[in-house]
Coordinates of C-alpha atoms and ligand atoms in Angstrom, one line a residue:
X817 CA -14.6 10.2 -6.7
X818 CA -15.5 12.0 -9.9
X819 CA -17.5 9.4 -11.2
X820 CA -15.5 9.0 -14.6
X821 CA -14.8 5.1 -15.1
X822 CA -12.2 4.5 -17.7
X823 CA -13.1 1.8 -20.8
X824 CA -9.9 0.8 -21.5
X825 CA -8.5 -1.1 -24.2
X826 CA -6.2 -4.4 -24.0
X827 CA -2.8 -4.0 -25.5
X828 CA -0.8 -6.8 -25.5
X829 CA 2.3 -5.2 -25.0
X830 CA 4.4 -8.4 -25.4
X831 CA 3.8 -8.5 -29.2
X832 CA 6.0 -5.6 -29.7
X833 CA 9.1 -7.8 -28.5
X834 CA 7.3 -10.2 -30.4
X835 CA 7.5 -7.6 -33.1
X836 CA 3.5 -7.3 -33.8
X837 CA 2.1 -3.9 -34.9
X838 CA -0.5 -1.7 -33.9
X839 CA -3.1 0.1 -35.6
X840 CA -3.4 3.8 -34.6
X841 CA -6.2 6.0 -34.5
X842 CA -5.2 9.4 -36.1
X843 CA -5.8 11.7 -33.4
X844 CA -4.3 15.4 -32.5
X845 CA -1.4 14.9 -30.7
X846 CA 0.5 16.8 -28.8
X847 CA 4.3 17.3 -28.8
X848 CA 6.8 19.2 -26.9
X849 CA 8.5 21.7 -28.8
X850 CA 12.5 20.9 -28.4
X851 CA 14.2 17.8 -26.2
X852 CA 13.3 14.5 -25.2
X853 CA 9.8 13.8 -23.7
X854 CA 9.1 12.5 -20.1
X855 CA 5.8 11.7 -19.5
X856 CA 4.1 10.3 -16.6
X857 CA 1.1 8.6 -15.8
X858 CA 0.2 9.3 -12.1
X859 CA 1.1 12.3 -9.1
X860 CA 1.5 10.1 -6.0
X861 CA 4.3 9.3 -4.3
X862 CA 6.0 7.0 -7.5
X863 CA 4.9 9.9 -10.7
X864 CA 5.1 13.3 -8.6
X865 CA 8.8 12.4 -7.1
X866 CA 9.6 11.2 -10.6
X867 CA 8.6 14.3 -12.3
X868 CA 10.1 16.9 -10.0
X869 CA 12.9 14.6 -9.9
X870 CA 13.3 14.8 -13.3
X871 CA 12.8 18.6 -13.6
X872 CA 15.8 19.2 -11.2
X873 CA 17.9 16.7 -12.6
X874 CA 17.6 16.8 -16.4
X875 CA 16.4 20.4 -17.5
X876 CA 16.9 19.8 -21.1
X877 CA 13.9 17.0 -20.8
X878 CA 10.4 18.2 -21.2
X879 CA 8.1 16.6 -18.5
X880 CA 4.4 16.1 -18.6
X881 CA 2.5 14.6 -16.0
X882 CA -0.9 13.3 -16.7
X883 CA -3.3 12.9 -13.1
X884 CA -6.8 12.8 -12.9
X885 CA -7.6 14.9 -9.2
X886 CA -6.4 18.6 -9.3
X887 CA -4.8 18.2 -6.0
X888 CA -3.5 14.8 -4.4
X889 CA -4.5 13.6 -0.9
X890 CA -1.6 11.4 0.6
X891 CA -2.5 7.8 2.1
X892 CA 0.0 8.2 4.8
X893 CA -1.1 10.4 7.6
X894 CA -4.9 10.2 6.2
X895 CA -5.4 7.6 9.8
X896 CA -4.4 10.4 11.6
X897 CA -7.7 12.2 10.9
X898 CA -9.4 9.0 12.0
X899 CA -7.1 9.9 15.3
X900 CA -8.6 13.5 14.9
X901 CA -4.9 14.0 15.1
X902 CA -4.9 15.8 11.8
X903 CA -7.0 17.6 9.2
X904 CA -7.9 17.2 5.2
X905 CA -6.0 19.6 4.2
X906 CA -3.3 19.2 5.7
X907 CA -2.9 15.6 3.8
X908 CA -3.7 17.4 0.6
X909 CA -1.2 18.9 -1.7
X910 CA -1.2 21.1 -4.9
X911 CA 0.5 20.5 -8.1
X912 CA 1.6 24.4 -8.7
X913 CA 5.0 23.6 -7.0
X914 CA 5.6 21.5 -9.9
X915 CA 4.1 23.7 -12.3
X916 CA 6.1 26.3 -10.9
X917 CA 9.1 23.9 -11.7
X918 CA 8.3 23.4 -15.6
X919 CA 6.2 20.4 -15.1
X920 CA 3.5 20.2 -17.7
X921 CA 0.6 18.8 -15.2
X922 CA -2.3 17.7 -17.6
X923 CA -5.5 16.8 -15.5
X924 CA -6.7 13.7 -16.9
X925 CA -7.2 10.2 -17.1
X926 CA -4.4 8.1 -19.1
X927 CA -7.0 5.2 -20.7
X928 CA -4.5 4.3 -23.3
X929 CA -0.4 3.3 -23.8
X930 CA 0.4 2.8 -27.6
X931 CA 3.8 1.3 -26.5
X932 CA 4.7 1.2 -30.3
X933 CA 3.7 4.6 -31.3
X934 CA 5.2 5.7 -28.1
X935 CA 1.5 7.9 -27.0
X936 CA -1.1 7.9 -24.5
X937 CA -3.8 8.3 -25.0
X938 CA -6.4 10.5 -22.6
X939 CA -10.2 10.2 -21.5
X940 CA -10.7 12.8 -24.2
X941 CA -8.8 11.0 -26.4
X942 CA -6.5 13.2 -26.8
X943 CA -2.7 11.7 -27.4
X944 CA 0.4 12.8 -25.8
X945 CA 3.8 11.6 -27.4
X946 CA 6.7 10.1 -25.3
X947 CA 10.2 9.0 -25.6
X948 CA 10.1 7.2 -22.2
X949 CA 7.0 6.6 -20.1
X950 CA 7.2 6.5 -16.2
X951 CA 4.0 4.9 -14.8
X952 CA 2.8 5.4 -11.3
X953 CA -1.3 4.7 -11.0
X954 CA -1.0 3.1 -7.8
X955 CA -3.3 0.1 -6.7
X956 CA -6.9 -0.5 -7.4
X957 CA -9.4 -2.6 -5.1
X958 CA -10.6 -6.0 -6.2
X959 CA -14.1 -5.3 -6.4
X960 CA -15.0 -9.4 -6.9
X961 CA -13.4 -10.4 -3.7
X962 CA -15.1 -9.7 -1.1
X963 CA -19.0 -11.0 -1.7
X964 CA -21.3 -8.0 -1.4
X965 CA -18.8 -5.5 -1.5
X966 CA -18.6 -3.2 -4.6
X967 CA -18.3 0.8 -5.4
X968 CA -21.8 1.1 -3.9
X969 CA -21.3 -0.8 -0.6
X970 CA -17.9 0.9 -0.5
X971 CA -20.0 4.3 0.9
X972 CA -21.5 2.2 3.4
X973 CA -18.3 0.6 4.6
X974 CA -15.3 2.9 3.5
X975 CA -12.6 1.1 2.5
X976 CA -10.3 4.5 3.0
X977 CA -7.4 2.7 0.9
X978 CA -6.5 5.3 -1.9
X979 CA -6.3 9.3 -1.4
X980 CA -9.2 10.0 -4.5
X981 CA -10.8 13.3 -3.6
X982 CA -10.9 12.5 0.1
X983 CA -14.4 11.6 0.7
X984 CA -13.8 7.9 1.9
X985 CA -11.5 8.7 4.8
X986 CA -13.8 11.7 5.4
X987 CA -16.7 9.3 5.8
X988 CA -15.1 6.8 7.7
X989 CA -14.0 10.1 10.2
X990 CA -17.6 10.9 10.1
X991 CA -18.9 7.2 10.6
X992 CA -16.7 7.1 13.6
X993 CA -18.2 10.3 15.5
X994 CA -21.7 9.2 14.6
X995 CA -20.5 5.4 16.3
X996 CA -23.3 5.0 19.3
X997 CA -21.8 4.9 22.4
X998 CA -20.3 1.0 23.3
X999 CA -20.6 0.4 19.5
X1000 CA -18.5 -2.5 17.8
X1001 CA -16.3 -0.9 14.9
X1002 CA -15.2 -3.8 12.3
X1003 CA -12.5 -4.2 10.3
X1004 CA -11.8 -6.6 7.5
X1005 CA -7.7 -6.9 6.5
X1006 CA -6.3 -8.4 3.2
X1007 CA -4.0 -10.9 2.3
X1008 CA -0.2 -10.3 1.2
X1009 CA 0.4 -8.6 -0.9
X1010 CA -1.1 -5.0 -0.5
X1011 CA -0.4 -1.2 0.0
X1012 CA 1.2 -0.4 3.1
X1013 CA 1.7 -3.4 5.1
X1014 CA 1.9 -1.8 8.8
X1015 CA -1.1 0.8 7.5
X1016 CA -4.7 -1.4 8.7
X1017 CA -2.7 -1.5 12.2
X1018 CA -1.8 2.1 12.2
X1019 CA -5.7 2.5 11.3
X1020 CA -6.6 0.5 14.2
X1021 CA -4.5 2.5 16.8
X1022 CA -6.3 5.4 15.2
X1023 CA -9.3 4.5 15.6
X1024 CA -8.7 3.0 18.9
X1025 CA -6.9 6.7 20.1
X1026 CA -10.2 8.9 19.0
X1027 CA -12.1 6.2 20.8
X1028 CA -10.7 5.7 23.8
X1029 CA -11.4 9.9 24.4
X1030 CA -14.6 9.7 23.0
X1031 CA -16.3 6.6 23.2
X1032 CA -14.1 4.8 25.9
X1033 CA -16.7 1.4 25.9
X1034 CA -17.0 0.9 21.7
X1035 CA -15.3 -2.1 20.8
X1036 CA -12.6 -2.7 17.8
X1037 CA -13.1 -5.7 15.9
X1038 CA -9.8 -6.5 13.5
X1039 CA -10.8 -9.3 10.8
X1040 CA -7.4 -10.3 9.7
X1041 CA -6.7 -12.7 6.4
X1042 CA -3.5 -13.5 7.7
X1043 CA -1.8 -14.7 10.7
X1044 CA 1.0 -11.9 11.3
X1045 CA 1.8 -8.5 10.3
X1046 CA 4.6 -6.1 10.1
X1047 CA 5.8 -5.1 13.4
X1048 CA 3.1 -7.2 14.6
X1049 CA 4.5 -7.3 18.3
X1050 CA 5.3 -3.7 18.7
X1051 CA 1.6 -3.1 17.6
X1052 CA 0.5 -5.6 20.1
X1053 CA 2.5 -4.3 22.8
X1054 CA 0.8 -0.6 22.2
X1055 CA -2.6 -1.4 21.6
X1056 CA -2.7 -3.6 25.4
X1057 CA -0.5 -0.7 27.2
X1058 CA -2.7 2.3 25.8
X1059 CA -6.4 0.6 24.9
X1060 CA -6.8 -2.5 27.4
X1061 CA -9.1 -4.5 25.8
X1062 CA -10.7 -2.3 23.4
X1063 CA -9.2 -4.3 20.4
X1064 CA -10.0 -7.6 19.8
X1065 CA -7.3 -8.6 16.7
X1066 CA -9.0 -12.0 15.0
X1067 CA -6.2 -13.7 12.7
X1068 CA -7.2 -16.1 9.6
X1069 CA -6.5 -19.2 11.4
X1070 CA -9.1 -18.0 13.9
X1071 CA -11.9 -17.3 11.3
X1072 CA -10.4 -14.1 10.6
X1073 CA -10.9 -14.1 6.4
X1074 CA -14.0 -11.9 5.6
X1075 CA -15.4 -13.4 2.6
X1076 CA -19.0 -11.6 2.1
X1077 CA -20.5 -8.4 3.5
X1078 CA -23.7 -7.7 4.1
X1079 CA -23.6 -3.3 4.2
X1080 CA -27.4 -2.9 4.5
X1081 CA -27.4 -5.2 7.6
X1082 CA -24.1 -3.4 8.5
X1083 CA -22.9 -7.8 9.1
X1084 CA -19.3 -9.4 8.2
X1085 CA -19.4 -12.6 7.1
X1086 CA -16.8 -15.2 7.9
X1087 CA -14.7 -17.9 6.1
X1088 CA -16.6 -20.3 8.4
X1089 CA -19.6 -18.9 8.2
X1090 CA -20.4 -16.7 11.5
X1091 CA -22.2 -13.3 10.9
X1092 CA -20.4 -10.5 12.8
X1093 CA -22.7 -7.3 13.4
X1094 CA -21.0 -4.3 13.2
X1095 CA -21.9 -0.4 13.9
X1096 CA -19.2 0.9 11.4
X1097 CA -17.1 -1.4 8.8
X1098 CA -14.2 -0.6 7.2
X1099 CA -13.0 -3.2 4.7
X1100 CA -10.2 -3.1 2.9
X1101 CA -10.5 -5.5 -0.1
X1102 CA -7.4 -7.6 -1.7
X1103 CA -5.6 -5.6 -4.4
X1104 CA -4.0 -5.3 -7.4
X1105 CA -2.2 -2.9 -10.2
X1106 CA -4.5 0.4 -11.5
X1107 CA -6.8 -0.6 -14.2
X1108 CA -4.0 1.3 -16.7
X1109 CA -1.3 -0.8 -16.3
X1110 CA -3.8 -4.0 -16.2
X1111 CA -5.6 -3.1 -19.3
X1112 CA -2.8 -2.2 -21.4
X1113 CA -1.1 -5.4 -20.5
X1114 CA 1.9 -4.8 -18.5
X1115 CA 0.5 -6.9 -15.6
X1116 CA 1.2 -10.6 -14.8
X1117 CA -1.4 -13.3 -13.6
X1118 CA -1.4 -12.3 -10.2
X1119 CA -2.0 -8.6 -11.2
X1120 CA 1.2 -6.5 -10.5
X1121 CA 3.7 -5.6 -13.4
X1122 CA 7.1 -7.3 -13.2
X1123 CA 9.6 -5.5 -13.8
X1124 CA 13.5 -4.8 -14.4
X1125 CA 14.6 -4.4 -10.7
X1126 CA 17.8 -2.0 -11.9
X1127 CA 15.6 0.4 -14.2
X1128 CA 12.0 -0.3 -13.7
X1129 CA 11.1 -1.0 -17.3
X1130 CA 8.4 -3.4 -17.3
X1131 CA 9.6 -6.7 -18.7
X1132 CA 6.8 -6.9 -21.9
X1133 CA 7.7 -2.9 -22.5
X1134 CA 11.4 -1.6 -22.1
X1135 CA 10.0 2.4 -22.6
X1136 CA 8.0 2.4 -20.1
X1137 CA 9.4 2.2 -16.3
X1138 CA 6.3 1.2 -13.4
X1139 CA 7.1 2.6 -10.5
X1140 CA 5.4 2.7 -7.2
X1141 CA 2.2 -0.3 -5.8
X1142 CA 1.8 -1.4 -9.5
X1143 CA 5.2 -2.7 -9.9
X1144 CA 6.5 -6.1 -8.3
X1145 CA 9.1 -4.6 -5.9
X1146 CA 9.4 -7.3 -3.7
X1147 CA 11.1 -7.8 -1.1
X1148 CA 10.2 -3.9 -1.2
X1149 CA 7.2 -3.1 0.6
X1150 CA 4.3 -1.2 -0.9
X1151 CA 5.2 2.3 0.4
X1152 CA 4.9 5.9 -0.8
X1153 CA 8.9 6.1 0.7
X1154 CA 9.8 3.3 -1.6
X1155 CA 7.3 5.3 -4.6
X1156 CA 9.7 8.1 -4.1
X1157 CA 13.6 6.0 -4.1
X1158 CA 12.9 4.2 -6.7
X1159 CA 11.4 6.8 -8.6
X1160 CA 14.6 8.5 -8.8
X1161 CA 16.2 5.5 -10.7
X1162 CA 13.5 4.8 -13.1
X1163 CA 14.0 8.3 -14.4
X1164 CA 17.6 8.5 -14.4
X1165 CA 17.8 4.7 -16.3
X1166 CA 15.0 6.1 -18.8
X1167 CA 17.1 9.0 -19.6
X1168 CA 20.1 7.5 -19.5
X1169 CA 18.9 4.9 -22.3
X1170 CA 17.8 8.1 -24.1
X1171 CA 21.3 9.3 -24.2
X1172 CA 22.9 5.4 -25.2
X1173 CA 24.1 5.3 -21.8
X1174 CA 23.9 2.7 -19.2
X1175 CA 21.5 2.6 -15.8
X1176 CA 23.0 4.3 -12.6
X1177 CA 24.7 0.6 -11.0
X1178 CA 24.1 -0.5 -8.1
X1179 CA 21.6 1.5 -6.7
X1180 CA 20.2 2.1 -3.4
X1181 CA 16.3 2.3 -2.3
X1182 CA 15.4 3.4 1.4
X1183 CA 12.3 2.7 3.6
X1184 CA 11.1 3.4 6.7
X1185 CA 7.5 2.8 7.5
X1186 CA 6.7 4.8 10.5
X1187 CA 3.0 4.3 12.3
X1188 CA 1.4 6.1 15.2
X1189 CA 0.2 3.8 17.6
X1190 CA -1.2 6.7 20.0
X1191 CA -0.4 10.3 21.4
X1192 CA 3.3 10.6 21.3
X1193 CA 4.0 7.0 20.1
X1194 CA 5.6 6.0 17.1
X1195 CA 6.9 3.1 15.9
X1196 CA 8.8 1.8 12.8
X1197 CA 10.7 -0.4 10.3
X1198 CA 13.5 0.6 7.9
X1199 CA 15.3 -1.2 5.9
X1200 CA 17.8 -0.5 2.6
X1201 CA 17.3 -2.3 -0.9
X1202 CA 19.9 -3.1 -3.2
X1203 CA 20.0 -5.4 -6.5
X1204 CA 22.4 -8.2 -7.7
X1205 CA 22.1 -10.4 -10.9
X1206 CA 21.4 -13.4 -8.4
X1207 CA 18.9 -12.4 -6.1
X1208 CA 17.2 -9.4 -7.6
X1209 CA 16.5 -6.8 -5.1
X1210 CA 17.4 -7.9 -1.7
X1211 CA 17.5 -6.2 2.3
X1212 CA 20.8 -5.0 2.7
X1213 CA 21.7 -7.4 5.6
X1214 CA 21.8 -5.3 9.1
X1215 CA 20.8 -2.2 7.2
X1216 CA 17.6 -1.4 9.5
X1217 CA 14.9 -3.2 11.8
X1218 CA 12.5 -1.9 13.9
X1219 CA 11.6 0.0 17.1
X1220 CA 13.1 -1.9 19.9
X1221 CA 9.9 -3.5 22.0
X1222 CA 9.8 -3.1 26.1
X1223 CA 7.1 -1.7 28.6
X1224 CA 6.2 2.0 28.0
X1225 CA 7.7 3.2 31.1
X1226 CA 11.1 3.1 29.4
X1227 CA 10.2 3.4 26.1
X1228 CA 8.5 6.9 26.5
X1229 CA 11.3 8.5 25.3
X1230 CA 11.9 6.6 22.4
X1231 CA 8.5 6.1 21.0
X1232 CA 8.0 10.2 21.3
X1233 CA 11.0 10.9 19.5
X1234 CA 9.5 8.1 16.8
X1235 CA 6.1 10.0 16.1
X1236 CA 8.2 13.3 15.4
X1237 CA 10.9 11.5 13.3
X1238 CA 7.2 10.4 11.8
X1239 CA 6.0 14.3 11.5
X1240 CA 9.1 15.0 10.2
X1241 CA 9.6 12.2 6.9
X1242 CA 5.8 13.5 6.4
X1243 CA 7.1 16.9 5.6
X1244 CA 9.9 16.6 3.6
X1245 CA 8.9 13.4 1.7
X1246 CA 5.6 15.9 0.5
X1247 CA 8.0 18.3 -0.1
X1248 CA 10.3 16.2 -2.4
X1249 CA 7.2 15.5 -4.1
X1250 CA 5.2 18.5 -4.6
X1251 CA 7.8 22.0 -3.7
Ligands
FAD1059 P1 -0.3 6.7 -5.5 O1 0.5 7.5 -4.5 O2 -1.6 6.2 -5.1 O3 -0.5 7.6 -6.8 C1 -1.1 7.1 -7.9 C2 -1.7 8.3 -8.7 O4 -2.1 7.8 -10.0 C3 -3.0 8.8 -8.1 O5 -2.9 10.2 -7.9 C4 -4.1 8.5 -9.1 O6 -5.1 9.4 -9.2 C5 -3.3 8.4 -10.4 N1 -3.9 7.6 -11.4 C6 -4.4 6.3 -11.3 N2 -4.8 5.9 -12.5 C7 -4.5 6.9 -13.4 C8 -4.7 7.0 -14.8 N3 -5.3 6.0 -15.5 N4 -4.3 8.1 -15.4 C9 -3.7 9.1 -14.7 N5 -3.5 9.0 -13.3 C10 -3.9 7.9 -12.7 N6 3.6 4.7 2.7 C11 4.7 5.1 3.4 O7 5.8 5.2 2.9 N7 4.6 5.6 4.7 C12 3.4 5.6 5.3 O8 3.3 6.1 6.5 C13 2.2 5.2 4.6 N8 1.0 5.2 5.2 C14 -0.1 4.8 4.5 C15 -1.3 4.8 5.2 C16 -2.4 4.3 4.5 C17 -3.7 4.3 5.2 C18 -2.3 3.8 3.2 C19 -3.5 3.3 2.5 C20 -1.1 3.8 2.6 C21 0.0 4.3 3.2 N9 1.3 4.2 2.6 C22 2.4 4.7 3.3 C23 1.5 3.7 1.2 C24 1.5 4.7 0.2 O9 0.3 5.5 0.2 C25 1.6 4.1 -1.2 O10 2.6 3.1 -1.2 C26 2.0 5.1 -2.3 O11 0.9 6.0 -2.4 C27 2.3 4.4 -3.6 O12 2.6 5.4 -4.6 P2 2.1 5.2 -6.1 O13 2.7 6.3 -6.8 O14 2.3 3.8 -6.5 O15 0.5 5.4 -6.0

């Protein structure tokens, strides 16, 4: 990380339907010379498919994109270098593509949204104007859940959730090589709801693939805080056909909540009590929306940002559009594919607003969740999204599923195919992202 912690402001967002006002600083700020203004906070999956989308789509709009890291390291695929199945930099991407494309990429933190001024405002406090605001910051971790487990124990046990610089999955990679030979490797899961529900049991087949070639006696020990998981069985299935024993998988009803961590002990500490010694942790802590869209308001109780499940617009701020983790999607999981669909209609509603016109009806918004399991073996889920007045978005009845489940032997096939179906969303999801 780059050690820069934003001090953000509260904005209460829902005085502005409210009809409250706002006192402004009086700061430079910058404008675009001719056309209406895009801006977005955020170059994952949600703001970098948003802003090229944009670029292609509506060349009369001026586009700025506002992201902290001068090149983004992708989530998906980053188990894979736990698998020593990939390499950094081949998870990392550059935003010149979008440059290239007319995309103002300013690298910086957002700390501010003036939702009645219609600016953000930057760590340097410099202010950039907007007509509509896509916001995509992603997740952060709950740093008070977990007892014992803050920024500082987070280099102890890696919590490898969020892309950053790299460094945490790097670390955890490195932890794993160092593991002593028959070592335990822990890992503690969170609750619903959180980024990339298949993703802790892709990491586990990871870890399970590197160790099974070089450390074939270390142990996996998989702290769950719940009692099932997406494509639970198929997982199941592949960890006992290509690891034996080597996981053990500990659900909450079996004193699988981790509550407290001891990192200087290198312990887990259960809902019940018992202390579980491990030789590397990796704890992924309970979630919630980035600190920018909590601070500023958008956010409900719970922490995610509701929002208008035609256009995105969050429900206390109808100019600005969360996309992506931040935004209360369900039944939609958390998913960089899902970042990117509904990316696509957040911008086209914003603009179309712009221009007195209504949202693109009835849209459509694809996922499929692949996950590698081992060499050659993929797995997935798919499913497509649409919205009614009753229900919201709902699953397309019949529209997807997953990988049919049955003994390797004549699944081979099938679950090879999978992992290159895999390689191949990787590539051109990056590419509709970043080229
Ligand atoms: P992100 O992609 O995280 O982007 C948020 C960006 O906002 C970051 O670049 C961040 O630096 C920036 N930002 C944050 N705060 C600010 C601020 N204040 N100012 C400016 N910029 C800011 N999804 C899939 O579809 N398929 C997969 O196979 C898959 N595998 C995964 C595996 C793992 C291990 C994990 C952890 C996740 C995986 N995901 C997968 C989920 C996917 O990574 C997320 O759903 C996706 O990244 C969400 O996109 P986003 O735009 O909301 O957030």
């Amino acid at each position: 990380m780059n050690g820069f912690s934003p001090k953000l402001t509260r904005r209460h967002f829902g005085a502005i339907l409210a009809g409250g006002a706002f006192t402004l600083a009086a700061p430079a700020v910058l404008r675009a010379d001719t056309g209406p203004r895009l801006v977005v906070i955020g170059g994952g999956f949600g703001g970098a498919s948003a802003a090229r989308f944009a670029r292609i789509n509506y060349p009369d709009v001026n586009v700025t994109l506002i992201e902290p890291y001068d090149h983004f390291v992708t989530c998906p695929y980053g188990n894979l270098i736990l698998g020593g199945k990939r390499e950094l930099p081949q998870i990392t991407h550059s935003y010149d593509g979008l440059r290239a494309r007319g995309v103002n990429v300013v690298q910086n933190w957002a700390k501010d949204i003036d939702p009645v001024a219609k600016q953000v405002t930057l760590a340097d406090d410099t202010q950039i104007a907007y007509d509509k605001l896509i916001v995509s910051p992603g997740i952060a971790l709950r740093w008070d859940a977990i007892e014992g487990y803050d920024e500082a124990a987070a280099e102890i046990f890696p919590h490898a959730w969020m892309g950053g610089d790299g460094s945490q999955i790097t670390t955890l990679r490195r932890q794993l090589e160092a593991l002593p030979e028959g070592g335990v490797v822990g890992l503690a899961t969170p609750p619903n709801p959180f980024r990339c529900p298949p993703g802790p049991y892709e990491r586990i087949s990871m870890i399970a693939h590197h160790l099974k070639h070089h450390n074939p006696t270390a142990k996996i020990l998989a702290f769950d805080a719940k009692d099932g998981f997406s494509k639970h069985g198929l997982f199941q299935d592949g960890w006992a056909e290509l690891y034996g024993d080597m996981i053990e998988w500990i659900p909450a009803s079996q004193d699988g909540t981790i509550v407290e961590v001891d990192p200087q002990e290198k312990v887990f500490i259960s809902e019940f009590g018992e202390r579980h010694k491990v030789d590397v942790g990796n704890v992924i802590p309970p979630q919630y929306a980035a600190a920018i869209a909590r601070d500023t308001g958008l956010t409900n109780d719970g922490g995610w940002v509701p929002v208008d499940p035609l256009t995105f617009a969050a429900e206390t701020a109808p100019d600005i559009h969360v996309i992506g983790d931040a935004n209360i999607g369900s039944p939609m999981p958390k998913s960089g594919y899902v970042a990117n669909s509904t990316a696509k209609q957040a911008v086209a509603s914003a603009i179309a607003d712009l221009r007195g016109e209504s949202p693109p009806a009835d849209p459509v918004y694809f996922n499929t969740c692949y996950s590698h399991v081992g060499e050659d073996y993929g797995i997935s889920v798919a499913a497509i999204f649409r919205v009614n007045e009753e229900d919201g978005i709902f699953e397309t009845p019949d529209s997807g599923g997953v990988s049919p489940r049955g003994p390797l032997s004549e699944l081979a096939h099938n679950r090879r195919r999978e992992a290159e179906y895999a390689d191949a969303w990787y590539d051109s999801i990056t590419k509709d992202m970043f080229s």
